[in-house]
Amino acid sequence: QVQLVESGGGLVQPGGSLRLSCVASGSIFSINTMGWYRQAPGKQRELVVIITSGGTTNYAASVKGRFTISRDNAKNTVSLQMNSLKPEDTAVYYCYANVRATRWDSYGVYWGQGTQVTVSS
């Protein structure tokens, strides 16, 4: 079983910064992509950014230049530095990982429980 645990959400004023972190634990042979998605009230879950094990990133246009993803492959962690936050960034942020649990398994998608980010004055 694989678990993803996020931390770092909260309330911040517009223009402020927050840092989200996520650690993957459990039965892990390898992790392909990791990243973050978000879901605002009444909207579908959307991609924020993903990063491959080799460091290739794919950012949503709405966060490019403001958010920065980083990853530690040895520790199975991924972090998201969010700067210049806007009210429209308010959402529940979910950590994502594409994990192979054992050498005999195929990759499967795992999600964290979500952490609330609220941008408001």
Short mmCIF file of C-alpha atoms in Angstrom, two decimals:
data_model
loop_
_atom_site.label_atom_id
_atom_site.label_comp_id
_atom_site.label_asym_id
_atom_site.label_seq_id
_atom_site.Cartn_x
_atom_site.Cartn_y
_atom_site.Cartn_z
CA GLN A 1 0.00 0.00 0.00
CA VAL A 2 1.19 3.50 -0.82
CA GLN A 3 0.35 6.61 1.18
CA LEU A 4 0.79 10.24 0.21
CA VAL A 5 0.69 12.80 3.02
CA GLU A 6 0.56 16.51 2.31
CA SER A 7 1.33 19.44 4.56
CA GLY A 8 1.63 23.19 4.34
CA GLY A 9 -1.76 24.54 3.33
CA GLY A 10 -3.44 27.47 5.00
CA LEU A 11 -4.77 30.99 4.67
CA VAL A 12 -2.67 33.67 2.99
CA GLN A 13 -3.30 37.17 1.68
CA PRO A 14 -3.16 37.95 -2.04
CA GLY A 15 0.43 38.35 -3.12
CA GLY A 16 1.66 36.09 -0.36
CA SER A 17 3.46 32.75 -0.46
CA LEU A 18 2.91 29.21 0.75
CA ARG A 19 4.90 26.01 0.46
CA LEU A 20 3.25 22.61 0.15
CA SER A 21 5.06 19.36 0.78
CA CYS A 22 4.16 15.74 0.15
CA VAL A 23 5.88 12.53 1.17
CA ALA A 24 5.16 9.13 -0.31
CA SER A 25 5.58 6.08 1.91
CA GLY A 26 4.74 2.40 2.02
CA SER A 27 5.46 -0.21 -0.60
CA ILE A 28 7.43 1.72 -3.23
CA PHE A 29 9.71 0.24 -5.86
CA SER A 30 9.85 3.31 -8.07
CA ILE A 31 7.99 6.55 -8.72
CA ASN A 32 7.58 7.94 -12.20
CA THR A 33 5.80 11.29 -12.10
CA MET A 34 4.81 13.25 -9.01
CA GLY A 35 2.97 16.51 -8.77
CA TRP A 36 0.03 18.58 -7.71
CA TYR A 37 -3.55 18.98 -8.79
CA ARG A 38 -6.18 21.28 -7.33
CA GLN A 39 -9.94 21.46 -7.08
CA ALA A 40 -11.88 24.63 -6.41
CA PRO A 41 -15.50 24.55 -5.20
CA GLY A 42 -17.86 23.66 -8.04
CA LYS A 43 -15.01 22.92 -10.45
CA GLN A 44 -13.24 19.84 -11.73
CA ARG A 45 -9.84 18.80 -10.45
CA GLU A 46 -7.14 20.36 -12.62
CA LEU A 47 -3.44 19.94 -13.15
CA VAL A 48 -1.17 22.42 -11.39
CA VAL A 49 2.22 20.91 -12.18
CA ILE A 50 3.88 17.52 -12.53
CA ILE A 51 7.54 16.50 -12.50
CA THR A 52 9.17 13.34 -13.80
CA SER A 53 11.89 11.41 -12.00
CA GLY A 54 14.33 13.04 -14.40
CA GLY A 55 13.17 16.54 -13.49
CA THR A 56 11.06 17.41 -16.52
CA THR A 57 8.17 19.64 -15.49
CA ASN A 58 4.79 20.58 -16.93
CA TYR A 59 3.09 23.62 -15.42
CA ALA A 60 -0.44 24.85 -15.96
CA ALA A 61 -0.36 28.18 -17.77
CA SER A 62 -2.17 29.85 -14.89
CA VAL A 63 0.67 29.18 -12.42
CA LYS A 64 3.75 29.34 -14.64
CA GLY A 65 6.23 31.85 -13.30
CA ARG A 66 4.61 31.93 -9.86
CA PHE A 67 4.79 28.32 -8.68
CA THR A 68 7.89 26.13 -8.53
CA ILE A 69 7.93 22.37 -8.05
CA SER A 70 10.84 20.45 -6.61
CA ARG A 71 11.42 16.79 -5.93
CA ASP A 72 13.76 14.63 -3.87
CA ASN A 73 13.85 11.18 -5.44
CA ALA A 74 15.83 9.66 -2.57
CA LYS A 75 13.24 10.77 -0.02
CA ASN A 76 10.15 10.28 -2.21
CA THR A 77 9.07 13.86 -1.58
CA VAL A 78 7.69 16.61 -3.75
CA SER A 79 7.22 20.25 -2.81
CA LEU A 80 5.40 23.19 -4.32
CA GLN A 81 6.54 26.75 -3.66
CA MET A 82 3.66 29.10 -4.43
CA ASN A 83 4.42 32.81 -4.76
CA SER A 84 2.33 35.80 -5.79
CA LEU A 85 -0.81 33.94 -4.79
CA LYS A 86 -4.14 35.10 -6.15
CA PRO A 87 -7.69 34.56 -4.88
CA GLU A 88 -8.29 32.27 -7.86
CA ASP A 89 -5.60 29.94 -6.52
CA THR A 90 -7.97 29.05 -3.67
CA ALA A 91 -8.61 25.31 -3.81
CA VAL A 92 -7.90 21.98 -2.22
CA TYR A 93 -4.47 20.89 -3.43
CA TYR A 94 -3.84 17.18 -3.97
CA CYS A 95 -0.50 15.48 -4.17
CA TYR A 96 -0.20 12.94 -6.99
CA ALA A 97 2.24 10.13 -7.63
CA ASN A 98 2.56 7.44 -10.28
CA VAL A 99 4.03 4.54 -8.33
CA ARG A 100 5.25 1.02 -9.00
CA ALA A 101 4.80 -0.81 -5.69
CA THR A 102 7.04 -3.80 -6.52
CA ARG A 103 9.20 -4.77 -9.49
CA TRP A 104 6.39 -7.03 -10.69
CA ASP A 105 3.66 -4.39 -10.59
CA SER A 106 2.64 -1.88 -13.21
CA TYR A 107 2.46 1.79 -12.31
CA GLY A 108 -0.60 2.98 -10.42
CA VAL A 109 -1.90 6.45 -9.56
CA TYR A 110 -2.07 7.50 -5.91
CA TRP A 111 -3.50 10.63 -4.32
CA GLY A 112 -3.02 12.44 -1.05
CA GLN A 113 -5.93 13.47 1.14
CA GLY A 114 -5.74 17.10 0.03
CA THR A 115 -4.76 20.30 1.78
CA GLN A 116 -6.77 23.53 1.70
CA VAL A 117 -5.18 26.68 0.31
CA THR A 118 -7.20 29.87 0.77
CA VAL A 119 -6.07 33.19 -0.68
CA SER A 120 -8.09 36.02 0.77
CA SER A 121 -7.70 39.43 2.35
#
